Amino acid sequence: MTDTASRELPLQEIDEVIIRFAGDSGDGMQLTGDQFTSISAALGNDLSTLPEFPAEIRAPQGTLAGVSAFQVRISDFDITTPGDAPTVLVAMNPAALKAQLHNLAQGGALILNTDAFNDRNLEKAGYASNPLDDGTLDDYRSYPVPMSQITRDAVAEHGVKPRDAERSKNFFALGLISWMYTRPVEPTLEFINTKFRGREQVINANTAAFKAGYNFGETAEIFEAHYEVKPAPLAPGEYTNVNGNTALAWGCVVAGQLARLPVFLGSYPITPASDILHEMSLKKNFGVRTFQAEDEIAAAASAVGAAFGGALAFTSTSGPGLALKGETLSLAVSLELPMVVLDIQRGGPSTGLPTKPEQADLMMAMYGRHSESPLPVVAPRSPADCFDIAIEASRIALKYRTPVIVLSDGYLANSSEPWLLPDVDELPDIGVEFATEFNGTNEDGDGIFLPYLRDPDTLARPWAIPGTPGLMHRVGGIEKEDGTGNISYEPENHQLMIDLRQAKVDGVDVPDVEVAGDAHADLVILGWGSTWGAIDAAAGRLREDGFEVAHVHLRHLNPLPADLGEVLRRYRAVVCPEMNKGQLCDLVRAKYLIDVEHIGKIDGVPFTTGEVTSAVRKRLEELAGS
Amino acid sequence: MTDTSITPTTQPGDWASDQEVRWCPGCGDYSILTAMRMLMPSLGTEPHNTVFVSGIGCAARFPYYMNSYGVHGIHGRAPAIATGLAMARPDLDVWVIGGDGDMLSIGGNHLIHALRRNVKIKVLLFNNQIYGLTKGQFSPTSEIGKVTKSSPMGSLDAPFNPLAVALGAEASFVARTHDMDRQHMMDTFRRAHEHDGAAFVEVFQNCNVFNDGAFEGITKKQNRDANLIPLAHGEPIRFGADGEFGVIDESGCARVVHTADVSTDELLTHDETKHDPSTAFMLARLARGPFEPTPIGVFRAVRRSEYAMASTRQLAAAQEKQGTADIAQLLRSRGTWYV
């Protein structure tokens, strides 16, 4: 069966394909998509993935609420997004078809498990008539396949109970798609053996289903061709496939190594951030202590305590949790202790859309604490960038003794891309020194420790940890005297401390703006966070169409790069796509009096390249006409 | 009770910070502070290895007055801050100081979870049955009907019994003392310090401004014999000037009796090491309030796995199994390929 050309079907070379696997949440679609991604990565394709989970764990079987999907785009060229519209949709049941068909590109291919299209399932999905034969699918290329039946037949000889037999049908689908896109079979067979080690019957059943799917493609004579996507010209080196939450977790673990500090994570489970807690909990051999707290507040408070004790402290959460942590973060601002808050933004307000991304916590990160409580804010731009941003956030936190907020989102969290592994020796040293000696004298000339005596360059205060003889001191949320840290209600001192805390954050060393694309264009697209991929791809398309476009993407949101205002003023138009009602627009307008134009979208789905392209094109055409 | 094997390396004065103490004159907090400063030298610890953590309230100013490390945190969160600290630094002596509003109202959640986890922190709850720092509203330990600024017609809230809460939260060490008896405080705090796990101590503390005399009925010298029941491990529970009163277990309820009316065998023998908390719970609920015989001392002291050390053991086990930190290996843990 490794002879993929046995039926002499034409092998067509294509530059990319976007496949969306969709089924019931119990159908194993994420596993199927993951495995297809792994094989394609090993073949050297560039790729990008986007899982889509229902908010309910197991919604009733066969219903729209229970549809789980996984989109993967593979290509022979450099890509930055999982693609706008899938060109292939694998639908395991009517609900999956109904929920996902609108995503499919015109003329796209539909691979359907016809066995699932019975009256009961059709009714559950809300189909009045069977879409397989009522004309609904006329605009697409349909490939009806009785997946359940063939899977049952294939696994029967392995003694699998009929009820369990169908559970292997995702491997049938994977086999079929593997054949269609000429993926090798061995890696998947190995994967099945490893994944289900010790469960012989399951291994045999999944292997049989996978092979049946592969063979079906070859022999069923319903496909007119199969396809090949050649490797992409990626930079040479060693790659792994990583999603944003994993990269962020690894970044936190590695930051501890780079700072030579034990890592502490205080966290309370919340979608879509929980995987960070899970991943870091697996890294105890790195000395990482994870603490599943009783609530979001305790999670943040425990991080403050750990930071006081000398750990590199993190707390991970999403919007509702960041709201609860506000008071504790303002304590951390006042105590001037290093810690990093990982906010994986999701749709809101309130519970909102737990599994869907949004970028609407920016103002909360900036200002969502009582009084003047400034802290640095950074945002990763891609899944792999999450690794670097965790290290950068830790660097800032340690150097300036301040809490730092990282704004990732549900899209980056779960989406994955190939990551060229960094050279470990090239990673930055972010270590800082603890205070060990007196830094002042009292009126009698005796040495004393002044916990709020600042470094003149960074304005950071000394970090003296318990256990250090002689440096006993008390810190608290009450306003304190600069230098001594003693409680002070003096008006001048409060003004001074307010100003110092602000100056410290304003003075964080942030690299200058990098302009991508046509630096001398009339228009610049300003973005932050996860919109990078869509904006980058849109700018590429516009350039292909003859437009000049510049792109500035911010990783540091507080403070902003020092030259940002100057750079943006070079352009006739500044447009800013964000998944919110214009929060970065407002910040930049307020700070620089630059008329940033908002391109908004808050529907729980990341910007597509097409959406950014058409919005920016419209503006470019206006500029050309004016 | 004093451990004579420890040669003090510090004096009580070494534990006093240079900060002026700013509680109201006559506040019970002063005597607790003095007891703590006097106790510290005999514990064999050093100021630099000791941390006092607090939340918000009058009691929460305590850390400023001890010449150790200290964190004056935010309202209610001291047990959570202390948990993070104790996990990150199991080598430290971590004390948590708070009042009844701080620990049982806004911070109730953190208190019960810290106790159930059995993380090595020593929690001293200064119970004065009133909100002091906000100037006199009823607290979660105020009695029903209490007239305060926020309850002009009397509080409708049933109070918490702090010891019952702690026992319900599976606290492995539960004790009670009061601000009128320095030696008893010192003995109780010492026991808390020696306990390998979370220790919870309720300290009856007089707020002479907003709730003066709340505990007078039991802690005033002339009332102590009749109304304080000192618990001693392994001893029958008796009290009164001449031991004329005792406590029996009457179908699962503690009841005060005249010792003359019962045989010595019938008296409850105090066993703080009993794993089943029922007897401790029964004793904790013996008095309905500070106006009738109330047990003080150590109610419960049982051994249970300490949280921070258990966490440390997991780190060691993981290193044993997965090897020590290796960044290059971590980055390759999900499989790689070469281009």
PDB file of N, CA and C in Angstrom, chain A residues 41 234 236-240 246 250 257 279 282-286 288-289 291-292 294-295 297-298 301-302 305 309 465-469 471-478 486-487, chain B residues 17 19 48-49 63-64 66 68-72 77 80-81 84-85 87 89 109-110 113 117 307-308 311-312 314-315 319 322-323 325-326 330 332-339:
ATOM      1  N   ALA A  41       4.428  18.235   8.833  1.00  0.00           N
ATOM      2  CA  ALA A  41       5.591  18.959   9.341  1.00  0.00           C
ATOM      3  C   ALA A  41       6.855  18.178   9.001  1.00  0.00           C
ATOM      4  N   LEU A 234      11.691  26.584   4.035  1.00  0.00           N
ATOM      5  CA  LEU A 234      11.909  27.098   5.388  1.00  0.00           C
ATOM      6  C   LEU A 234      13.403  27.219   5.651  1.00  0.00           C
ATOM      7  N   PRO A 236      16.864  26.520   7.095  1.00  0.00           N
ATOM      8  CA  PRO A 236      17.340  25.212   7.541  1.00  0.00           C
ATOM      9  C   PRO A 236      17.508  25.186   9.055  1.00  0.00           C
ATOM     10  N   GLY A 237      17.280  24.020   9.599  1.00  0.00           N
ATOM     11  CA  GLY A 237      17.450  23.878  11.041  1.00  0.00           C
ATOM     12  C   GLY A 237      16.495  22.834  11.587  1.00  0.00           C
ATOM     13  N   GLU A 238      16.465  22.760  12.907  1.00  0.00           N
ATOM     14  CA  GLU A 238      15.617  21.765  13.578  1.00  0.00           C
ATOM     15  C   GLU A 238      14.317  22.428  14.011  1.00  0.00           C
ATOM     16  N   TYR A 239      13.212  21.797  13.658  1.00  0.00           N
ATOM     17  CA  TYR A 239      11.899  22.381  13.939  1.00  0.00           C
ATOM     18  C   TYR A 239      11.087  21.508  14.887  1.00  0.00           C
ATOM     19  N   THR A 240      10.194  22.164  15.606  1.00  0.00           N
ATOM     20  CA  THR A 240       9.144  21.421  16.286  1.00  0.00           C
ATOM     21  C   THR A 240       7.841  22.153  16.017  1.00  0.00           C
ATOM     22  N   THR A 246       1.638  26.066  24.823  1.00  0.00           N
ATOM     23  CA  THR A 246       2.807  25.245  25.126  1.00  0.00           C
ATOM     24  C   THR A 246       4.066  26.110  25.073  1.00  0.00           C
ATOM     25  N   TRP A 250       6.615  26.780  28.126  1.00  0.00           N
ATOM     26  CA  TRP A 250       8.049  26.479  28.004  1.00  0.00           C
ATOM     27  C   TRP A 250       8.866  27.760  28.229  1.00  0.00           C
ATOM     28  N   GLN A 257      15.332  29.201  34.186  1.00  0.00           N
ATOM     29  CA  GLN A 257      16.707  28.742  33.983  1.00  0.00           C
ATOM     30  C   GLN A 257      17.621  29.914  33.618  1.00  0.00           C
ATOM     31  N   GLU A 279       0.846  22.145  31.429  1.00  0.00           N
ATOM     32  CA  GLU A 279       2.180  21.949  30.862  1.00  0.00           C
ATOM     33  C   GLU A 279       3.267  22.233  31.906  1.00  0.00           C
ATOM     34  N   LEU A 282       3.964  19.620  34.446  1.00  0.00           N
ATOM     35  CA  LEU A 282       4.765  18.480  33.982  1.00  0.00           C
ATOM     36  C   LEU A 282       6.265  18.762  34.073  1.00  0.00           C
ATOM     37  N   LYS A 283       6.623  19.987  34.426  1.00  0.00           N
ATOM     38  CA  LYS A 283       8.036  20.370  34.387  1.00  0.00           C
ATOM     39  C   LYS A 283       8.645  20.496  35.786  1.00  0.00           C
ATOM     40  N   LYS A 284       8.183  19.660  36.685  1.00  0.00           N
ATOM     41  CA  LYS A 284       8.689  19.711  38.056  1.00  0.00           C
ATOM     42  C   LYS A 284      10.179  19.401  38.101  1.00  0.00           C
ATOM     43  N   ASN A 285      10.669  18.662  37.128  1.00  0.00           N
ATOM     44  CA  ASN A 285      12.109  18.348  37.135  1.00  0.00           C
ATOM     45  C   ASN A 285      12.952  19.598  36.880  1.00  0.00           C
ATOM     46  N   PHE A 286      12.309  20.674  36.404  1.00  0.00           N
ATOM     47  CA  PHE A 286      13.007  21.946  36.272  1.00  0.00           C
ATOM     48  C   PHE A 286      12.903  22.763  37.567  1.00  0.00           C
ATOM     49  N   VAL A 288      10.100  23.556  38.860  1.00  0.00           N
ATOM     50  CA  VAL A 288       8.913  24.402  38.737  1.00  0.00           C
ATOM     51  C   VAL A 288       7.858  23.941  39.741  1.00  0.00           C
ATOM     52  N   ARG A 289       7.444  24.876  40.609  1.00  0.00           N
ATOM     53  CA  ARG A 289       6.358  24.563  41.542  1.00  0.00           C
ATOM     54  C   ARG A 289       5.077  25.158  41.004  1.00  0.00           C
ATOM     55  N   PHE A 291       0.973  25.662  41.656  1.00  0.00           N
ATOM     56  CA  PHE A 291       0.018  25.704  42.769  1.00  0.00           C
ATOM     57  C   PHE A 291      -1.361  25.977  42.189  1.00  0.00           C
ATOM     58  N   GLN A 292      -2.235  24.978  42.262  1.00  0.00           N
ATOM     59  CA  GLN A 292      -3.614  25.205  41.810  1.00  0.00           C
ATOM     60  C   GLN A 292      -4.368  25.809  42.983  1.00  0.00           C
ATOM     61  N   GLU A 294      -7.209  28.175  45.228  1.00  0.00           N
ATOM     62  CA  GLU A 294      -8.656  28.066  45.445  1.00  0.00           C
ATOM     63  C   GLU A 294      -9.439  29.056  44.604  1.00  0.00           C
ATOM     64  N   ASP A 295      -8.804  30.079  44.133  1.00  0.00           N
ATOM     65  CA  ASP A 295      -9.477  31.028  43.253  1.00  0.00           C
ATOM     66  C   ASP A 295      -8.425  31.902  42.549  1.00  0.00           C
ATOM     67  N   ILE A 297      -7.847  35.016  42.800  1.00  0.00           N
ATOM     68  CA  ILE A 297      -7.173  35.977  43.671  1.00  0.00           C
ATOM     69  C   ILE A 297      -6.024  35.291  44.400  1.00  0.00           C
ATOM     70  N   ALA A 298      -6.308  34.115  44.936  1.00  0.00           N
ATOM     71  CA  ALA A 298      -5.262  33.374  45.650  1.00  0.00           C
ATOM     72  C   ALA A 298      -4.127  32.999  44.702  1.00  0.00           C
ATOM     73  N   ALA A 301      -2.148  36.079  44.502  1.00  0.00           N
ATOM     74  CA  ALA A 301      -1.559  36.390  45.807  1.00  0.00           C
ATOM     75  C   ALA A 301      -0.420  35.424  46.135  1.00  0.00           C
ATOM     76  N   SER A 302      -0.587  34.158  45.778  1.00  0.00           N
ATOM     77  CA  SER A 302       0.483  33.192  46.045  1.00  0.00           C
ATOM     78  C   SER A 302       1.723  33.554  45.231  1.00  0.00           C
ATOM     79  N   GLY A 305       3.532  36.198  47.055  1.00  0.00           N
ATOM     80  CA  GLY A 305       4.280  35.612  48.177  1.00  0.00           C
ATOM     81  C   GLY A 305       5.547  34.917  47.706  1.00  0.00           C
ATOM     82  N   GLY A 309       9.595  35.740  48.278  1.00  0.00           N
ATOM     83  CA  GLY A 309      10.550  34.728  48.709  1.00  0.00           C
ATOM     84  C   GLY A 309      11.698  34.503  47.749  1.00  0.00           C
ATOM     85  N   ILE A 465      15.717  39.052  49.814  1.00  0.00           N
ATOM     86  CA  ILE A 465      14.767  37.985  50.130  1.00  0.00           C
ATOM     87  C   ILE A 465      14.949  37.483  51.555  1.00  0.00           C
ATOM     88  N   PRO A 466      13.866  37.006  52.169  1.00  0.00           N
ATOM     89  CA  PRO A 466      13.961  36.463  53.525  1.00  0.00           C
ATOM     90  C   PRO A 466      15.053  35.397  53.582  1.00  0.00           C
ATOM     91  N   GLY A 467      15.722  35.359  54.701  1.00  0.00           N
ATOM     92  CA  GLY A 467      16.860  34.462  54.841  1.00  0.00           C
ATOM     93  C   GLY A 467      18.169  35.227  54.740  1.00  0.00           C
ATOM     94  N   THR A 468      18.081  36.476  54.264  1.00  0.00           N
ATOM     95  CA  THR A 468      19.284  37.290  54.148  1.00  0.00           C
ATOM     96  C   THR A 468      19.525  38.003  55.482  1.00  0.00           C
ATOM     97  N   PRO A 469      20.617  37.667  56.175  1.00  0.00           N
ATOM     98  CA  PRO A 469      20.839  38.279  57.492  1.00  0.00           C
ATOM     99  C   PRO A 469      20.947  39.802  57.394  1.00  0.00           C
ATOM    100  N   LEU A 471      19.012  42.165  56.570  1.00  0.00           N
ATOM    101  CA  LEU A 471      18.209  42.984  55.660  1.00  0.00           C
ATOM    102  C   LEU A 471      16.709  42.873  55.918  1.00  0.00           C
ATOM    103  N   MET A 472      16.351  42.493  57.145  1.00  0.00           N
ATOM    104  CA  MET A 472      14.935  42.373  57.467  1.00  0.00           C
ATOM    105  C   MET A 472      14.233  43.681  57.150  1.00  0.00           C
ATOM    106  N   HIS A 473      13.090  43.576  56.506  1.00  0.00           N
ATOM    107  CA  HIS A 473      12.308  44.770  56.188  1.00  0.00           C
ATOM    108  C   HIS A 473      10.869  44.350  55.968  1.00  0.00           C
ATOM    109  N   ARG A 474       9.998  45.327  56.023  1.00  0.00           N
ATOM    110  CA  ARG A 474       8.586  45.084  55.836  1.00  0.00           C
ATOM    111  C   ARG A 474       8.112  45.841  54.600  1.00  0.00           C
ATOM    112  N   VAL A 475       7.340  45.167  53.763  1.00  0.00           N
ATOM    113  CA  VAL A 475       6.737  45.865  52.634  1.00  0.00           C
ATOM    114  C   VAL A 475       5.228  45.725  52.743  1.00  0.00           C
ATOM    115  N   GLY A 476       4.533  46.703  52.228  1.00  0.00           N
ATOM    116  CA  GLY A 476       3.085  46.645  52.330  1.00  0.00           C
ATOM    117  C   GLY A 476       2.421  47.524  51.296  1.00  0.00           C
ATOM    118  N   GLY A 477       1.115  47.391  51.233  1.00  0.00           N
ATOM    119  CA  GLY A 477       0.361  48.148  50.245  1.00  0.00           C
ATOM    120  C   GLY A 477       0.115  49.596  50.648  1.00  0.00           C
ATOM    121  N   ILE A 478       0.332  49.902  51.911  1.00  0.00           N
ATOM    122  CA  ILE A 478       0.172  51.299  52.330  1.00  0.00           C
ATOM    123  C   ILE A 478       1.293  52.121  51.699  1.00  0.00           C
ATOM    124  N   ASN A 486       9.205  52.981  54.887  1.00  0.00           N
ATOM    125  CA  ASN A 486       8.322  53.130  56.053  1.00  0.00           C
ATOM    126  C   ASN A 486       6.988  53.736  55.625  1.00  0.00           C
ATOM    127  N   ILE A 487       5.933  53.405  56.372  1.00  0.00           N
ATOM    128  CA  ILE A 487       4.614  53.967  56.072  1.00  0.00           C
ATOM    129  C   ILE A 487       4.703  55.491  56.054  1.00  0.00           C
TER     130      ILE A 487
ATOM    131  N   SER B  17      10.874  46.123  65.815  1.00  0.00           N
ATOM    132  CA  SER B  17      11.328  46.990  64.731  1.00  0.00           C
ATOM    133  C   SER B  17      11.417  48.424  65.245  1.00  0.00           C
ATOM    134  N   GLN B  19       9.734  50.831  64.234  1.00  0.00           N
ATOM    135  CA  GLN B  19       8.495  51.553  63.941  1.00  0.00           C
ATOM    136  C   GLN B  19       7.672  51.790  65.205  1.00  0.00           C
ATOM    137  N   HIS B  48      15.926  36.977  60.521  1.00  0.00           N
ATOM    138  CA  HIS B  48      16.021  36.969  59.055  1.00  0.00           C
ATOM    139  C   HIS B  48      15.432  35.720  58.423  1.00  0.00           C
ATOM    140  N   ASN B  49      15.113  34.726  59.245  1.00  0.00           N
ATOM    141  CA  ASN B  49      14.455  33.540  58.698  1.00  0.00           C
ATOM    142  C   ASN B  49      12.964  33.514  59.013  1.00  0.00           C
ATOM    143  N   PRO B  63       2.997  42.982  61.376  1.00  0.00           N
ATOM    144  CA  PRO B  63       4.337  42.775  60.786  1.00  0.00           C
ATOM    145  C   PRO B  63       5.250  43.997  60.881  1.00  0.00           C
ATOM    146  N   TYR B  64       4.665  45.200  60.827  1.00  0.00           N
ATOM    147  CA  TYR B  64       5.504  46.402  60.873  1.00  0.00           C
ATOM    148  C   TYR B  64       6.264  46.519  62.188  1.00  0.00           C
ATOM    149  N   MET B  66       7.457  43.964  64.040  1.00  0.00           N
ATOM    150  CA  MET B  66       8.414  42.886  64.303  1.00  0.00           C
ATOM    151  C   MET B  66       9.636  43.116  63.420  1.00  0.00           C
ATOM    152  N   SER B  68      11.489  41.478  61.619  1.00  0.00           N
ATOM    153  CA  SER B  68      11.731  40.297  60.792  1.00  0.00           C
ATOM    154  C   SER B  68      11.417  40.745  59.372  1.00  0.00           C
ATOM    155  N   TYR B  69      11.350  39.813  58.440  1.00  0.00           N
ATOM    156  CA  TYR B  69      10.779  40.153  57.142  1.00  0.00           C
ATOM    157  C   TYR B  69       9.265  40.200  57.305  1.00  0.00           C
ATOM    158  N   GLY B  70       8.608  41.006  56.480  1.00  0.00           N
ATOM    159  CA  GLY B  70       7.165  41.112  56.634  1.00  0.00           C
ATOM    160  C   GLY B  70       6.482  41.585  55.371  1.00  0.00           C
ATOM    161  N   VAL B  71       5.244  41.116  55.187  1.00  0.00           N
ATOM    162  CA  VAL B  71       4.417  41.592  54.078  1.00  0.00           C
ATOM    163  C   VAL B  71       3.071  42.018  54.641  1.00  0.00           C
ATOM    164  N   HIS B  72       2.753  43.268  54.478  1.00  0.00           N
ATOM    165  CA  HIS B  72       1.429  43.764  54.814  1.00  0.00           C
ATOM    166  C   HIS B  72       0.642  43.756  53.511  1.00  0.00           C
ATOM    167  N   ARG B  77      -6.218  38.334  51.988  1.00  0.00           N
ATOM    168  CA  ARG B  77      -5.394  37.462  51.145  1.00  0.00           C
ATOM    169  C   ARG B  77      -4.130  36.944  51.824  1.00  0.00           C
ATOM    170  N   ALA B  80      -3.177  33.321  51.414  1.00  0.00           N
ATOM    171  CA  ALA B  80      -2.778  32.966  50.046  1.00  0.00           C
ATOM    172  C   ALA B  80      -1.363  33.459  49.749  1.00  0.00           C
ATOM    173  N   ILE B  81      -1.053  34.672  50.181  1.00  0.00           N
ATOM    174  CA  ILE B  81       0.303  35.195  49.997  1.00  0.00           C
ATOM    175  C   ILE B  81       1.286  34.295  50.747  1.00  0.00           C
ATOM    176  N   GLY B  84       2.011  30.927  49.026  1.00  0.00           N
ATOM    177  CA  GLY B  84       2.999  31.031  47.949  1.00  0.00           C
ATOM    178  C   GLY B  84       4.402  31.153  48.507  1.00  0.00           C
ATOM    179  N   LEU B  85       4.532  31.943  49.564  1.00  0.00           N
ATOM    180  CA  LEU B  85       5.847  32.140  50.184  1.00  0.00           C
ATOM    181  C   LEU B  85       6.350  30.836  50.812  1.00  0.00           C
ATOM    182  N   MET B  87       5.523  27.835  50.078  1.00  0.00           N
ATOM    183  CA  MET B  87       5.849  26.836  49.047  1.00  0.00           C
ATOM    184  C   MET B  87       7.193  27.137  48.413  1.00  0.00           C
ATOM    185  N   ARG B  89       9.572  28.863  49.723  1.00  0.00           N
ATOM    186  CA  ARG B  89      10.647  28.874  50.716  1.00  0.00           C
ATOM    187  C   ARG B  89      10.269  28.045  51.947  1.00  0.00           C
ATOM    188  N   ASN B 109     -12.301  32.203  52.407  1.00  0.00           N
ATOM    189  CA  ASN B 109     -11.959  31.163  51.437  1.00  0.00           C
ATOM    190  C   ASN B 109     -10.486  30.780  51.532  1.00  0.00           C
ATOM    191  N   HIS B 110      -9.627  31.785  51.615  1.00  0.00           N
ATOM    192  CA  HIS B 110      -8.188  31.486  51.645  1.00  0.00           C
ATOM    193  C   HIS B 110      -7.802  30.757  52.924  1.00  0.00           C
ATOM    194  N   HIS B 113      -8.808  27.012  52.799  1.00  0.00           N
ATOM    195  CA  HIS B 113      -7.997  26.226  51.852  1.00  0.00           C
ATOM    196  C   HIS B 113      -6.555  26.082  52.333  1.00  0.00           C
ATOM    197  N   ARG B 117      -4.953  22.348  53.091  1.00  0.00           N
ATOM    198  CA  ARG B 117      -3.721  21.919  52.408  1.00  0.00           C
ATOM    199  C   ARG B 117      -2.624  21.565  53.406  1.00  0.00           C
ATOM    200  N   TYR B 307       2.334  20.425  53.218  1.00  0.00           N
ATOM    201  CA  TYR B 307       2.140  20.701  51.792  1.00  0.00           C
ATOM    202  C   TYR B 307       3.422  21.085  51.056  1.00  0.00           C
ATOM    203  N   ALA B 308       4.182  22.015  51.615  1.00  0.00           N
ATOM    204  CA  ALA B 308       5.371  22.494  50.911  1.00  0.00           C
ATOM    205  C   ALA B 308       6.407  21.380  50.780  1.00  0.00           C
ATOM    206  N   SER B 311       5.340  19.030  48.179  1.00  0.00           N
ATOM    207  CA  SER B 311       5.638  19.608  46.874  1.00  0.00           C
ATOM    208  C   SER B 311       7.123  19.434  46.540  1.00  0.00           C
ATOM    209  N   THR B 312       7.975  19.645  47.525  1.00  0.00           N
ATOM    210  CA  THR B 312       9.413  19.460  47.316  1.00  0.00           C
ATOM    211  C   THR B 312       9.729  18.010  46.960  1.00  0.00           C
ATOM    212  N   GLN B 314       7.790  16.007  45.392  1.00  0.00           N
ATOM    213  CA  GLN B 314       7.395  15.774  44.000  1.00  0.00           C
ATOM    214  C   GLN B 314       8.467  16.289  43.037  1.00  0.00           C
ATOM    215  N   LEU B 315       9.058  17.436  43.365  1.00  0.00           N
ATOM    216  CA  LEU B 315      10.122  17.962  42.513  1.00  0.00           C
ATOM    217  C   LEU B 315      11.284  16.966  42.450  1.00  0.00           C
ATOM    218  N   GLN B 319      12.683  14.882  39.222  1.00  0.00           N
ATOM    219  CA  GLN B 319      14.078  14.963  38.777  1.00  0.00           C
ATOM    220  C   GLN B 319      14.688  13.576  38.677  1.00  0.00           C
ATOM    221  N   GLN B 322      12.741  12.177  35.414  1.00  0.00           N
ATOM    222  CA  GLN B 322      12.896  12.845  34.122  1.00  0.00           C
ATOM    223  C   GLN B 322      14.282  13.447  33.932  1.00  0.00           C
ATOM    224  N   GLY B 323      15.085  13.411  34.969  1.00  0.00           N
ATOM    225  CA  GLY B 323      16.389  14.057  34.879  1.00  0.00           C
ATOM    226  C   GLY B 323      16.256  15.527  35.205  1.00  0.00           C
ATOM    227  N   ALA B 325      16.959  19.737  34.917  1.00  0.00           N
ATOM    228  CA  ALA B 325      16.621  20.697  33.866  1.00  0.00           C
ATOM    229  C   ALA B 325      17.554  20.597  32.664  1.00  0.00           C
ATOM    230  N   ASP B 326      16.958  20.465  31.487  1.00  0.00           N
ATOM    231  CA  ASP B 326      17.718  20.452  30.246  1.00  0.00           C
ATOM    232  C   ASP B 326      16.866  21.156  29.193  1.00  0.00           C
ATOM    233  N   LEU B 330      13.923  19.835  26.617  1.00  0.00           N
ATOM    234  CA  LEU B 330      12.541  20.328  26.744  1.00  0.00           C
ATOM    235  C   LEU B 330      12.000  20.742  25.382  1.00  0.00           C
ATOM    236  N   ARG B 332      12.713  19.782  22.582  1.00  0.00           N
ATOM    237  CA  ARG B 332      12.581  18.669  21.639  1.00  0.00           C
ATOM    238  C   ARG B 332      11.577  17.621  22.120  1.00  0.00           C
ATOM    239  N   SER B 333      10.905  17.925  23.221  1.00  0.00           N
ATOM    240  CA  SER B 333      10.091  16.879  23.851  1.00  0.00           C
ATOM    241  C   SER B 333       8.853  16.507  23.054  1.00  0.00           C
ATOM    242  N   ARG B 334       8.480  17.324  22.096  1.00  0.00           N
ATOM    243  CA  ARG B 334       7.296  16.953  21.295  1.00  0.00           C
ATOM    244  C   ARG B 334       7.678  16.469  19.907  1.00  0.00           C
ATOM    245  N   GLY B 335       8.915  16.064  19.737  1.00  0.00           N
ATOM    246  CA  GLY B 335       9.365  15.585  18.434  1.00  0.00           C
ATOM    247  C   GLY B 335       9.829  16.740  17.562  1.00  0.00           C
ATOM    248  N   THR B 336      10.830  16.502  16.749  1.00  0.00           N
ATOM    249  CA  THR B 336      11.356  17.555  15.875  1.00  0.00           C
ATOM    250  C   THR B 336      11.614  16.973  14.497  1.00  0.00           C
ATOM    251  N   TRP B 337      11.856  17.864  13.563  1.00  0.00           N
ATOM    252  CA  TRP B 337      12.298  17.426  12.238  1.00  0.00           C
ATOM    253  C   TRP B 337      13.283  18.461  11.702  1.00  0.00           C
ATOM    254  N   TYR B 338      14.057  18.027  10.739  1.00  0.00           N
ATOM    255  CA  TYR B 338      15.065  18.928  10.169  1.00  0.00           C
ATOM    256  C   TYR B 338      14.660  19.411   8.792  1.00  0.00           C
ATOM    257  N   VAL B 339      14.948  20.656   8.520  1.00  0.00           N
ATOM    258  CA  VAL B 339      14.752  21.194   7.171  1.00  0.00           C
ATOM    259  C   VAL B 339      16.141  21.468   6.607  1.00  0.00           C
TER     260      VAL B 339
END
